[in-house]
Amino acid sequence: MRVIAPFALAVMLSAPTAHGDEISETIQAALEAYEAGDVSLAKEELDYANQLLGQLKAAGLTDYLPQALPGWTREVGASQSMGAAAFGGGLLAEADYVKGSEDLSIRLMADNPMVAAMAGAMGNAALMGSMGTVKRINRQKLVVSPDGQVQSLIDGKVLVQIDGSAPVEDKLAYFEQLDIAGLKGF
């Protein structure tokens, strides 16, 4: 293991980065701490690099939020790599859409326990049916709850939630705009 860890870090350091140097500098600091025998500092540096990488991946999740439909405006919230307190960790991207007095919010969540929990419910036809009306758009199953919330689990990885005061038809129109194939590959 002592041979593999430094080798893996060296490979990561040699790869080009799109985020600038902070991630590679943090990984380099972890490698130097590890080589100096300071395992605690090495772990701290790697944990920080992991957080930075999570933020980078969360920013990519924002790209899957649909543009505003005609007559609507969109405000994208900050994408985030969620901490342990928020949904048990993971990634979140969200946007709010407004048209007159109507509004809706779209949340995309990945890599967290809530997604894993929903996988069980969404994979079971009886449970899914008990959550509301089951529909299919672009070959993707979704549930419309009695209060009008739209939920879907994309490829067991990305939970989509659409809620707000807008009519269900508008929520479904936004769901139709999602890049399902892209979310499956996220």
mmCIF file with all atom_site columns, C-alpha atoms in Angstrom:
data_model
loop_
_atom_site.group_PDB
_atom_site.id
_atom_site.type_symbol
_atom_site.label_atom_id
_atom_site.label_alt_id
_atom_site.label_comp_id
_atom_site.label_asym_id
_atom_site.label_entity_id
_atom_site.label_seq_id
_atom_site.pdbx_PDB_ins_code
_atom_site.Cartn_x
_atom_site.Cartn_y
_atom_site.Cartn_z
_atom_site.occupancy
_atom_site.B_iso_or_equiv
_atom_site.pdbx_formal_charge
_atom_site.auth_seq_id
_atom_site.auth_comp_id
_atom_site.auth_asym_id
_atom_site.auth_atom_id
_atom_site.pdbx_PDB_model_num
ATOM 1   C CA . MET A 1 1   ? 0.000   0.000  0.000   1.00 0.00 ? 1   MET A CA 1
ATOM 2   C CA . ARG A 1 2   ? 2.847   2.425  0.755   1.00 0.00 ? 2   ARG A CA 1
ATOM 3   C CA . VAL A 1 3   ? 4.050   2.003  -2.831  1.00 0.00 ? 3   VAL A CA 1
ATOM 4   C CA . ILE A 1 4   ? 0.631   2.327  -4.473  1.00 0.00 ? 4   ILE A CA 1
ATOM 5   C CA . ALA A 1 5   ? -0.546  5.491  -2.672  1.00 0.00 ? 5   ALA A CA 1
ATOM 6   C CA . PRO A 1 6   ? 2.417   7.701  -3.690  1.00 0.00 ? 6   PRO A CA 1
ATOM 7   C CA . PHE A 1 7   ? 2.283   6.261  -7.224  1.00 0.00 ? 7   PHE A CA 1
ATOM 8   C CA . ALA A 1 8   ? -1.440  7.038  -7.531  1.00 0.00 ? 8   ALA A CA 1
ATOM 9   C CA . LEU A 1 9   ? -0.866  10.569 -6.275  1.00 0.00 ? 9   LEU A CA 1
ATOM 10  C CA . ALA A 1 10  ? 1.988   11.068 -8.725  1.00 0.00 ? 10  ALA A CA 1
ATOM 11  C CA . VAL A 1 11  ? -0.250  9.957  -11.605 1.00 0.00 ? 11  VAL A CA 1
ATOM 12  C CA . MET A 1 12  ? -2.960  12.379 -10.471 1.00 0.00 ? 12  MET A CA 1
ATOM 13  C CA . LEU A 1 13  ? -0.430  15.198 -10.242 1.00 0.00 ? 13  LEU A CA 1
ATOM 14  C CA . SER A 1 14  ? 0.755   14.599 -13.783 1.00 0.00 ? 14  SER A CA 1
ATOM 15  C CA . ALA A 1 15  ? -2.783  14.916 -15.210 1.00 0.00 ? 15  ALA A CA 1
ATOM 16  C CA . PRO A 1 16  ? -3.821  18.340 -16.516 1.00 0.00 ? 16  PRO A CA 1
ATOM 17  C CA . THR A 1 17  ? -6.337  20.197 -14.364 1.00 0.00 ? 17  THR A CA 1
ATOM 18  C CA . ALA A 1 18  ? -9.176  22.436 -15.445 1.00 0.00 ? 18  ALA A CA 1
ATOM 19  C CA . HIS A 1 19  ? -9.611  23.893 -11.975 1.00 0.00 ? 19  HIS A CA 1
ATOM 20  C CA . GLY A 1 20  ? -6.260  25.629 -11.770 1.00 0.00 ? 20  GLY A CA 1
ATOM 21  C CA . ASP A 1 21  ? -3.531  24.681 -9.405  1.00 0.00 ? 21  ASP A CA 1
ATOM 22  C CA . GLU A 1 22  ? -5.282  24.533 -6.022  1.00 0.00 ? 22  GLU A CA 1
ATOM 23  C CA . ILE A 1 23  ? -6.274  20.879 -6.379  1.00 0.00 ? 23  ILE A CA 1
ATOM 24  C CA . SER A 1 24  ? -2.866  19.748 -7.652  1.00 0.00 ? 24  SER A CA 1
ATOM 25  C CA . GLU A 1 25  ? -1.089  21.863 -5.017  1.00 0.00 ? 25  GLU A CA 1
ATOM 26  C CA . THR A 1 26  ? -3.214  20.281 -2.292  1.00 0.00 ? 26  THR A CA 1
ATOM 27  C CA . ILE A 1 27  ? -2.498  16.783 -3.605  1.00 0.00 ? 27  ILE A CA 1
ATOM 28  C CA . GLN A 1 28  ? 1.206   17.656 -3.814  1.00 0.00 ? 28  GLN A CA 1
ATOM 29  C CA . ALA A 1 29  ? 1.103   18.838 -0.183  1.00 0.00 ? 29  ALA A CA 1
ATOM 30  C CA . ALA A 1 30  ? -0.553  15.547 0.780   1.00 0.00 ? 30  ALA A CA 1
ATOM 31  C CA . LEU A 1 31  ? 2.153   13.594 -1.020  1.00 0.00 ? 31  LEU A CA 1
ATOM 32  C CA . GLU A 1 32  ? 4.901   15.596 0.685   1.00 0.00 ? 32  GLU A CA 1
ATOM 33  C CA . ALA A 1 33  ? 3.272   15.114 4.098   1.00 0.00 ? 33  ALA A CA 1
ATOM 34  C CA . TYR A 1 34  ? 2.923   11.389 3.427   1.00 0.00 ? 34  TYR A CA 1
ATOM 35  C CA . GLU A 1 35  ? 6.550   11.066 2.363   1.00 0.00 ? 35  GLU A CA 1
ATOM 36  C CA . ALA A 1 36  ? 7.578   12.972 5.517   1.00 0.00 ? 36  ALA A CA 1
ATOM 37  C CA . GLY A 1 37  ? 5.615   10.465 7.613   1.00 0.00 ? 37  GLY A CA 1
ATOM 38  C CA . ASP A 1 38  ? 2.839   12.887 8.627   1.00 0.00 ? 38  ASP A CA 1
ATOM 39  C CA . VAL A 1 39  ? -0.142  10.676 7.815   1.00 0.00 ? 39  VAL A CA 1
ATOM 40  C CA . SER A 1 40  ? -2.569  12.963 9.645   1.00 0.00 ? 40  SER A CA 1
ATOM 41  C CA . LEU A 1 41  ? -1.629  16.002 7.556   1.00 0.00 ? 41  LEU A CA 1
ATOM 42  C CA . ALA A 1 42  ? -1.606  13.904 4.377   1.00 0.00 ? 42  ALA A CA 1
ATOM 43  C CA . LYS A 1 43  ? -5.163  12.771 5.111   1.00 0.00 ? 43  LYS A CA 1
ATOM 44  C CA . GLU A 1 44  ? -6.262  16.330 5.889   1.00 0.00 ? 44  GLU A CA 1
ATOM 45  C CA . GLU A 1 45  ? -4.826  17.550 2.579   1.00 0.00 ? 45  GLU A CA 1
ATOM 46  C CA . LEU A 1 46  ? -6.439  14.705 0.632   1.00 0.00 ? 46  LEU A CA 1
ATOM 47  C CA . ASP A 1 47  ? -9.785  15.370 2.330   1.00 0.00 ? 47  ASP A CA 1
ATOM 48  C CA . TYR A 1 48  ? -9.548  19.009 1.268   1.00 0.00 ? 48  TYR A CA 1
ATOM 49  C CA . ALA A 1 49  ? -8.621  18.015 -2.301  1.00 0.00 ? 49  ALA A CA 1
ATOM 50  C CA . ASN A 1 50  ? -11.628 15.682 -2.271  1.00 0.00 ? 50  ASN A CA 1
ATOM 51  C CA . GLN A 1 51  ? -13.878 18.602 -1.252  1.00 0.00 ? 51  GLN A CA 1
ATOM 52  C CA . LEU A 1 52  ? -12.481 20.735 -4.083  1.00 0.00 ? 52  LEU A CA 1
ATOM 53  C CA . LEU A 1 53  ? -13.062 17.931 -6.568  1.00 0.00 ? 53  LEU A CA 1
ATOM 54  C CA . GLY A 1 54  ? -16.627 17.565 -5.239  1.00 0.00 ? 54  GLY A CA 1
ATOM 55  C CA . GLN A 1 55  ? -17.232 21.267 -5.841  1.00 0.00 ? 55  GLN A CA 1
ATOM 56  C CA . LEU A 1 56  ? -15.892 20.917 -9.358  1.00 0.00 ? 56  LEU A CA 1
ATOM 57  C CA . LYS A 1 57  ? -18.190 17.965 -10.044 1.00 0.00 ? 57  LYS A CA 1
ATOM 58  C CA . ALA A 1 58  ? -21.171 19.798 -8.473  1.00 0.00 ? 58  ALA A CA 1
ATOM 59  C CA . ALA A 1 59  ? -20.567 22.727 -10.804 1.00 0.00 ? 59  ALA A CA 1
ATOM 60  C CA . GLY A 1 60  ? -20.857 20.266 -13.696 1.00 0.00 ? 60  GLY A CA 1
ATOM 61  C CA . LEU A 1 61  ? -24.250 19.135 -12.389 1.00 0.00 ? 61  LEU A CA 1
ATOM 62  C CA . THR A 1 62  ? -25.549 22.693 -12.874 1.00 0.00 ? 62  THR A CA 1
ATOM 63  C CA . ASP A 1 63  ? -25.059 22.290 -16.615 1.00 0.00 ? 63  ASP A CA 1
ATOM 64  C CA . TYR A 1 64  ? -27.971 19.842 -16.616 1.00 0.00 ? 64  TYR A CA 1
ATOM 65  C CA . LEU A 1 65  ? -30.496 22.365 -15.289 1.00 0.00 ? 65  LEU A CA 1
ATOM 66  C CA . PRO A 1 66  ? -32.776 23.398 -18.174 1.00 0.00 ? 66  PRO A CA 1
ATOM 67  C CA . GLN A 1 67  ? -32.918 26.910 -19.565 1.00 0.00 ? 67  GLN A CA 1
ATOM 68  C CA . ALA A 1 68  ? -36.037 28.947 -18.808 1.00 0.00 ? 68  ALA A CA 1
ATOM 69  C CA . LEU A 1 69  ? -38.978 28.184 -21.067 1.00 0.00 ? 69  LEU A CA 1
ATOM 70  C CA . PRO A 1 70  ? -40.549 31.107 -22.982 1.00 0.00 ? 70  PRO A CA 1
ATOM 71  C CA . GLY A 1 71  ? -42.116 33.595 -20.554 1.00 0.00 ? 71  GLY A CA 1
ATOM 72  C CA . TRP A 1 72  ? -40.150 32.253 -17.584 1.00 0.00 ? 72  TRP A CA 1
ATOM 73  C CA . THR A 1 73  ? -36.993 33.556 -15.904 1.00 0.00 ? 73  THR A CA 1
ATOM 74  C CA . ARG A 1 74  ? -34.346 31.380 -14.288 1.00 0.00 ? 74  ARG A CA 1
ATOM 75  C CA . GLU A 1 75  ? -32.106 31.957 -11.302 1.00 0.00 ? 75  GLU A CA 1
ATOM 76  C CA . VAL A 1 76  ? -29.481 29.311 -10.715 1.00 0.00 ? 76  VAL A CA 1
ATOM 77  C CA . GLY A 1 77  ? -28.535 28.669 -7.109  1.00 0.00 ? 77  GLY A CA 1
ATOM 78  C CA . ALA A 1 78  ? -24.994 27.893 -6.093  1.00 0.00 ? 78  ALA A CA 1
ATOM 79  C CA . SER A 1 79  ? -24.030 24.337 -6.945  1.00 0.00 ? 79  SER A CA 1
ATOM 80  C CA . GLN A 1 80  ? -22.493 22.670 -4.024  1.00 0.00 ? 80  GLN A CA 1
ATOM 81  C CA . SER A 1 81  ? -20.764 19.662 -2.749  1.00 0.00 ? 81  SER A CA 1
ATOM 82  C CA . MET A 1 82  ? -23.027 19.136 0.228   1.00 0.00 ? 82  MET A CA 1
ATOM 83  C CA . GLY A 1 83  ? -21.529 18.587 3.641   1.00 0.00 ? 83  GLY A CA 1
ATOM 84  C CA . ALA A 1 84  ? -22.503 15.812 6.010   1.00 0.00 ? 84  ALA A CA 1
ATOM 85  C CA . ALA A 1 85  ? -25.277 17.896 7.556   1.00 0.00 ? 85  ALA A CA 1
ATOM 86  C CA . ALA A 1 86  ? -27.121 18.512 4.277   1.00 0.00 ? 86  ALA A CA 1
ATOM 87  C CA . PHE A 1 87  ? -28.747 15.322 2.994   1.00 0.00 ? 87  PHE A CA 1
ATOM 88  C CA . GLY A 1 88  ? -25.839 13.251 4.302   1.00 0.00 ? 88  GLY A CA 1
ATOM 89  C CA . GLY A 1 89  ? -23.340 14.670 1.822   1.00 0.00 ? 89  GLY A CA 1
ATOM 90  C CA . GLY A 1 90  ? -23.300 14.535 -1.941  1.00 0.00 ? 90  GLY A CA 1
ATOM 91  C CA . LEU A 1 91  ? -23.857 16.976 -4.777  1.00 0.00 ? 91  LEU A CA 1
ATOM 92  C CA . LEU A 1 92  ? -26.651 19.480 -5.313  1.00 0.00 ? 92  LEU A CA 1
ATOM 93  C CA . ALA A 1 93  ? -27.553 21.830 -8.160  1.00 0.00 ? 93  ALA A CA 1
ATOM 94  C CA . GLU A 1 94  ? -30.740 23.848 -8.169  1.00 0.00 ? 94  GLU A CA 1
ATOM 95  C CA . ALA A 1 95  ? -32.524 26.592 -10.046 1.00 0.00 ? 95  ALA A CA 1
ATOM 96  C CA . ASP A 1 96  ? -35.683 28.605 -9.502  1.00 0.00 ? 96  ASP A CA 1
ATOM 97  C CA . TYR A 1 97  ? -37.980 29.510 -12.381 1.00 0.00 ? 97  TYR A CA 1
ATOM 98  C CA . VAL A 1 98  ? -40.591 32.303 -12.218 1.00 0.00 ? 98  VAL A CA 1
ATOM 99  C CA . LYS A 1 99  ? -43.441 33.314 -14.520 1.00 0.00 ? 99  LYS A CA 1
ATOM 100 C CA . GLY A 1 100 ? -45.719 35.981 -13.069 1.00 0.00 ? 100 GLY A CA 1
ATOM 101 C CA . SER A 1 101 ? -47.015 34.669 -9.745  1.00 0.00 ? 101 SER A CA 1
ATOM 102 C CA . GLU A 1 102 ? -46.059 31.063 -10.534 1.00 0.00 ? 102 GLU A CA 1
ATOM 103 C CA . ASP A 1 103 ? -42.760 29.531 -9.582  1.00 0.00 ? 103 ASP A CA 1
ATOM 104 C CA . LEU A 1 104 ? -41.020 26.207 -9.567  1.00 0.00 ? 104 LEU A CA 1
ATOM 105 C CA . SER A 1 105 ? -37.701 24.870 -8.342  1.00 0.00 ? 105 SER A CA 1
ATOM 106 C CA . ILE A 1 106 ? -35.638 22.111 -9.859  1.00 0.00 ? 106 ILE A CA 1
ATOM 107 C CA . ARG A 1 107 ? -33.128 20.263 -7.696  1.00 0.00 ? 107 ARG A CA 1
ATOM 108 C CA . LEU A 1 108 ? -30.652 17.711 -8.967  1.00 0.00 ? 108 LEU A CA 1
ATOM 109 C CA . MET A 1 109 ? -28.987 15.594 -6.275  1.00 0.00 ? 109 MET A CA 1
ATOM 110 C CA . ALA A 1 110 ? -26.284 12.975 -6.709  1.00 0.00 ? 110 ALA A CA 1
ATOM 111 C CA . ASP A 1 111 ? -23.911 10.892 -4.625  1.00 0.00 ? 111 ASP A CA 1
ATOM 112 C CA . ASN A 1 112 ? -25.846 11.036 -1.364  1.00 0.00 ? 112 ASN A CA 1
ATOM 113 C CA . PRO A 1 113 ? -27.871 8.722  0.902   1.00 0.00 ? 113 PRO A CA 1
ATOM 114 C CA . MET A 1 114 ? -31.169 10.341 -0.139  1.00 0.00 ? 114 MET A CA 1
ATOM 115 C CA . VAL A 1 115 ? -30.554 9.198  -3.715  1.00 0.00 ? 115 VAL A CA 1
ATOM 116 C CA . ALA A 1 116 ? -29.770 5.681  -2.486  1.00 0.00 ? 116 ALA A CA 1
ATOM 117 C CA . ALA A 1 117 ? -32.944 5.629  -0.371  1.00 0.00 ? 117 ALA A CA 1
ATOM 118 C CA . MET A 1 118 ? -35.073 6.796  -3.293  1.00 0.00 ? 118 MET A CA 1
ATOM 119 C CA . ALA A 1 119 ? -33.596 4.060  -5.492  1.00 0.00 ? 119 ALA A CA 1
ATOM 120 C CA . GLY A 1 120 ? -35.431 1.456  -3.423  1.00 0.00 ? 120 GLY A CA 1
ATOM 121 C CA . ALA A 1 121 ? -38.752 3.277  -3.653  1.00 0.00 ? 121 ALA A CA 1
ATOM 122 C CA . MET A 1 122 ? -38.444 4.203  -7.332  1.00 0.00 ? 122 MET A CA 1
ATOM 123 C CA . GLY A 1 123 ? -37.360 0.679  -8.256  1.00 0.00 ? 123 GLY A CA 1
ATOM 124 C CA . ASN A 1 124 ? -40.455 -0.871 -6.671  1.00 0.00 ? 124 ASN A CA 1
ATOM 125 C CA . ALA A 1 125 ? -43.626 -0.394 -8.743  1.00 0.00 ? 125 ALA A CA 1
ATOM 126 C CA . ALA A 1 126 ? -45.950 -0.689 -5.732  1.00 0.00 ? 126 ALA A CA 1
ATOM 127 C CA . LEU A 1 127 ? -43.990 1.824  -3.649  1.00 0.00 ? 127 LEU A CA 1
ATOM 128 C CA . MET A 1 128 ? -43.634 4.180  -6.573  1.00 0.00 ? 128 MET A CA 1
ATOM 129 C CA . GLY A 1 129 ? -47.379 4.019  -7.176  1.00 0.00 ? 129 GLY A CA 1
ATOM 130 C CA . SER A 1 130 ? -48.077 4.777  -3.524  1.00 0.00 ? 130 SER A CA 1
ATOM 131 C CA . MET A 1 131 ? -46.083 8.009  -3.850  1.00 0.00 ? 131 MET A CA 1
ATOM 132 C CA . GLY A 1 132 ? -48.475 9.440  -6.460  1.00 0.00 ? 132 GLY A CA 1
ATOM 133 C CA . THR A 1 133 ? -49.286 9.203  -10.154 1.00 0.00 ? 133 THR A CA 1
ATOM 134 C CA . VAL A 1 134 ? -46.646 7.417  -12.186 1.00 0.00 ? 134 VAL A CA 1
ATOM 135 C CA . LYS A 1 135 ? -45.853 8.887  -15.617 1.00 0.00 ? 135 LYS A CA 1
ATOM 136 C CA . ARG A 1 136 ? -43.193 8.433  -18.244 1.00 0.00 ? 136 ARG A CA 1
ATOM 137 C CA . ILE A 1 137 ? -41.515 11.199 -20.243 1.00 0.00 ? 137 ILE A CA 1
ATOM 138 C CA . ASN A 1 138 ? -38.684 10.524 -22.689 1.00 0.00 ? 138 ASN A CA 1
ATOM 139 C CA . ARG A 1 139 ? -38.694 6.894  -21.538 1.00 0.00 ? 139 ARG A CA 1
ATOM 140 C CA . GLN A 1 140 ? -37.994 8.036  -17.952 1.00 0.00 ? 140 GLN A CA 1
ATOM 141 C CA . LYS A 1 141 ? -40.396 7.135  -15.146 1.00 0.00 ? 141 LYS A CA 1
ATOM 142 C CA . LEU A 1 142 ? -41.421 9.844  -12.723 1.00 0.00 ? 142 LEU A CA 1
ATOM 143 C CA . VAL A 1 143 ? -43.935 10.330 -9.935  1.00 0.00 ? 143 VAL A CA 1
ATOM 144 C CA . VAL A 1 144 ? -46.275 13.264 -9.473  1.00 0.00 ? 144 VAL A CA 1
ATOM 145 C CA . SER A 1 145 ? -47.230 13.428 -5.803  1.00 0.00 ? 145 SER A CA 1
ATOM 146 C CA . PRO A 1 146 ? -50.716 14.517 -4.684  1.00 0.00 ? 146 PRO A CA 1
ATOM 147 C CA . ASP A 1 147 ? -49.289 17.969 -3.824  1.00 0.00 ? 147 ASP A CA 1
ATOM 148 C CA . GLY A 1 148 ? -47.830 18.346 -7.339  1.00 0.00 ? 148 GLY A CA 1
ATOM 149 C CA . GLN A 1 149 ? -44.165 17.566 -6.701  1.00 0.00 ? 149 GLN A CA 1
ATOM 150 C CA . VAL A 1 150 ? -42.435 15.755 -9.568  1.00 0.00 ? 150 VAL A CA 1
ATOM 151 C CA . GLN A 1 151 ? -39.692 13.265 -8.698  1.00 0.00 ? 151 GLN A CA 1
ATOM 152 C CA . SER A 1 152 ? -37.584 10.939 -10.766 1.00 0.00 ? 152 SER A CA 1
ATOM 153 C CA . LEU A 1 153 ? -34.447 8.924  -10.257 1.00 0.00 ? 153 LEU A CA 1
ATOM 154 C CA . ILE A 1 154 ? -32.193 8.968  -13.298 1.00 0.00 ? 154 ILE A CA 1
ATOM 155 C CA . ASP A 1 155 ? -30.227 5.739  -13.729 1.00 0.00 ? 155 ASP A CA 1
ATOM 156 C CA . GLY A 1 156 ? -30.206 5.183  -9.960  1.00 0.00 ? 156 GLY A CA 1
ATOM 157 C CA . LYS A 1 157 ? -27.724 8.083  -9.608  1.00 0.00 ? 157 LYS A CA 1
ATOM 158 C CA . VAL A 1 158 ? -29.381 11.473 -9.924  1.00 0.00 ? 158 VAL A CA 1
ATOM 159 C CA . LEU A 1 159 ? -32.549 12.436 -8.062  1.00 0.00 ? 159 LEU A CA 1
ATOM 160 C CA . VAL A 1 160 ? -34.646 15.093 -9.793  1.00 0.00 ? 160 VAL A CA 1
ATOM 161 C CA . GLN A 1 161 ? -37.187 17.028 -7.729  1.00 0.00 ? 161 GLN A CA 1
ATOM 162 C CA . ILE A 1 162 ? -39.440 19.715 -9.193  1.00 0.00 ? 162 ILE A CA 1
ATOM 163 C CA . ASP A 1 163 ? -41.831 21.582 -6.930  1.00 0.00 ? 163 ASP A CA 1
ATOM 164 C CA . GLY A 1 164 ? -43.399 24.994 -6.457  1.00 0.00 ? 164 GLY A CA 1
ATOM 165 C CA . SER A 1 165 ? -46.692 26.777 -7.090  1.00 0.00 ? 165 SER A CA 1
ATOM 166 C CA . ALA A 1 166 ? -46.683 26.256 -10.882 1.00 0.00 ? 166 ALA A CA 1
ATOM 167 C CA . PRO A 1 167 ? -49.181 23.819 -12.380 1.00 0.00 ? 167 PRO A CA 1
ATOM 168 C CA . VAL A 1 168 ? -48.047 20.219 -12.827 1.00 0.00 ? 168 VAL A CA 1
ATOM 169 C CA . GLU A 1 169 ? -48.135 20.695 -16.617 1.00 0.00 ? 169 GLU A CA 1
ATOM 170 C CA . ASP A 1 170 ? -45.386 23.326 -16.347 1.00 0.00 ? 170 ASP A CA 1
ATOM 171 C CA . LYS A 1 171 ? -43.319 21.078 -14.093 1.00 0.00 ? 171 LYS A CA 1
ATOM 172 C CA . LEU A 1 172 ? -43.654 18.255 -16.612 1.00 0.00 ? 172 LEU A CA 1
ATOM 173 C CA . ALA A 1 173 ? -42.667 20.622 -19.446 1.00 0.00 ? 173 ALA A CA 1
ATOM 174 C CA . TYR A 1 174 ? -39.459 21.405 -17.548 1.00 0.00 ? 174 TYR A CA 1
ATOM 175 C CA . PHE A 1 175 ? -38.855 17.712 -16.897 1.00 0.00 ? 175 PHE A CA 1
ATOM 176 C CA . GLU A 1 176 ? -39.096 17.156 -20.667 1.00 0.00 ? 176 GLU A CA 1
ATOM 177 C CA . GLN A 1 177 ? -36.228 19.640 -21.127 1.00 0.00 ? 177 GLN A CA 1
ATOM 178 C CA . LEU A 1 178 ? -33.815 17.648 -18.936 1.00 0.00 ? 178 LEU A CA 1
ATOM 179 C CA . ASP A 1 179 ? -30.903 15.949 -20.665 1.00 0.00 ? 179 ASP A CA 1
ATOM 180 C CA . ILE A 1 180 ? -31.713 12.440 -19.439 1.00 0.00 ? 180 ILE A CA 1
ATOM 181 C CA . ALA A 1 181 ? -28.902 10.800 -21.423 1.00 0.00 ? 181 ALA A CA 1
ATOM 182 C CA . GLY A 1 182 ? -26.409 13.310 -20.009 1.00 0.00 ? 182 GLY A CA 1
ATOM 183 C CA . LEU A 1 183 ? -27.626 12.781 -16.456 1.00 0.00 ? 183 LEU A CA 1
ATOM 184 C CA . LYS A 1 184 ? -27.274 9.012  -16.903 1.00 0.00 ? 184 LYS A CA 1
ATOM 185 C CA . GLY A 1 185 ? -23.627 9.577  -17.766 1.00 0.00 ? 185 GLY A CA 1
ATOM 186 C CA . PHE A 1 186 ? -22.974 12.021 -14.916 1.00 0.00 ? 186 PHE A CA 1
#
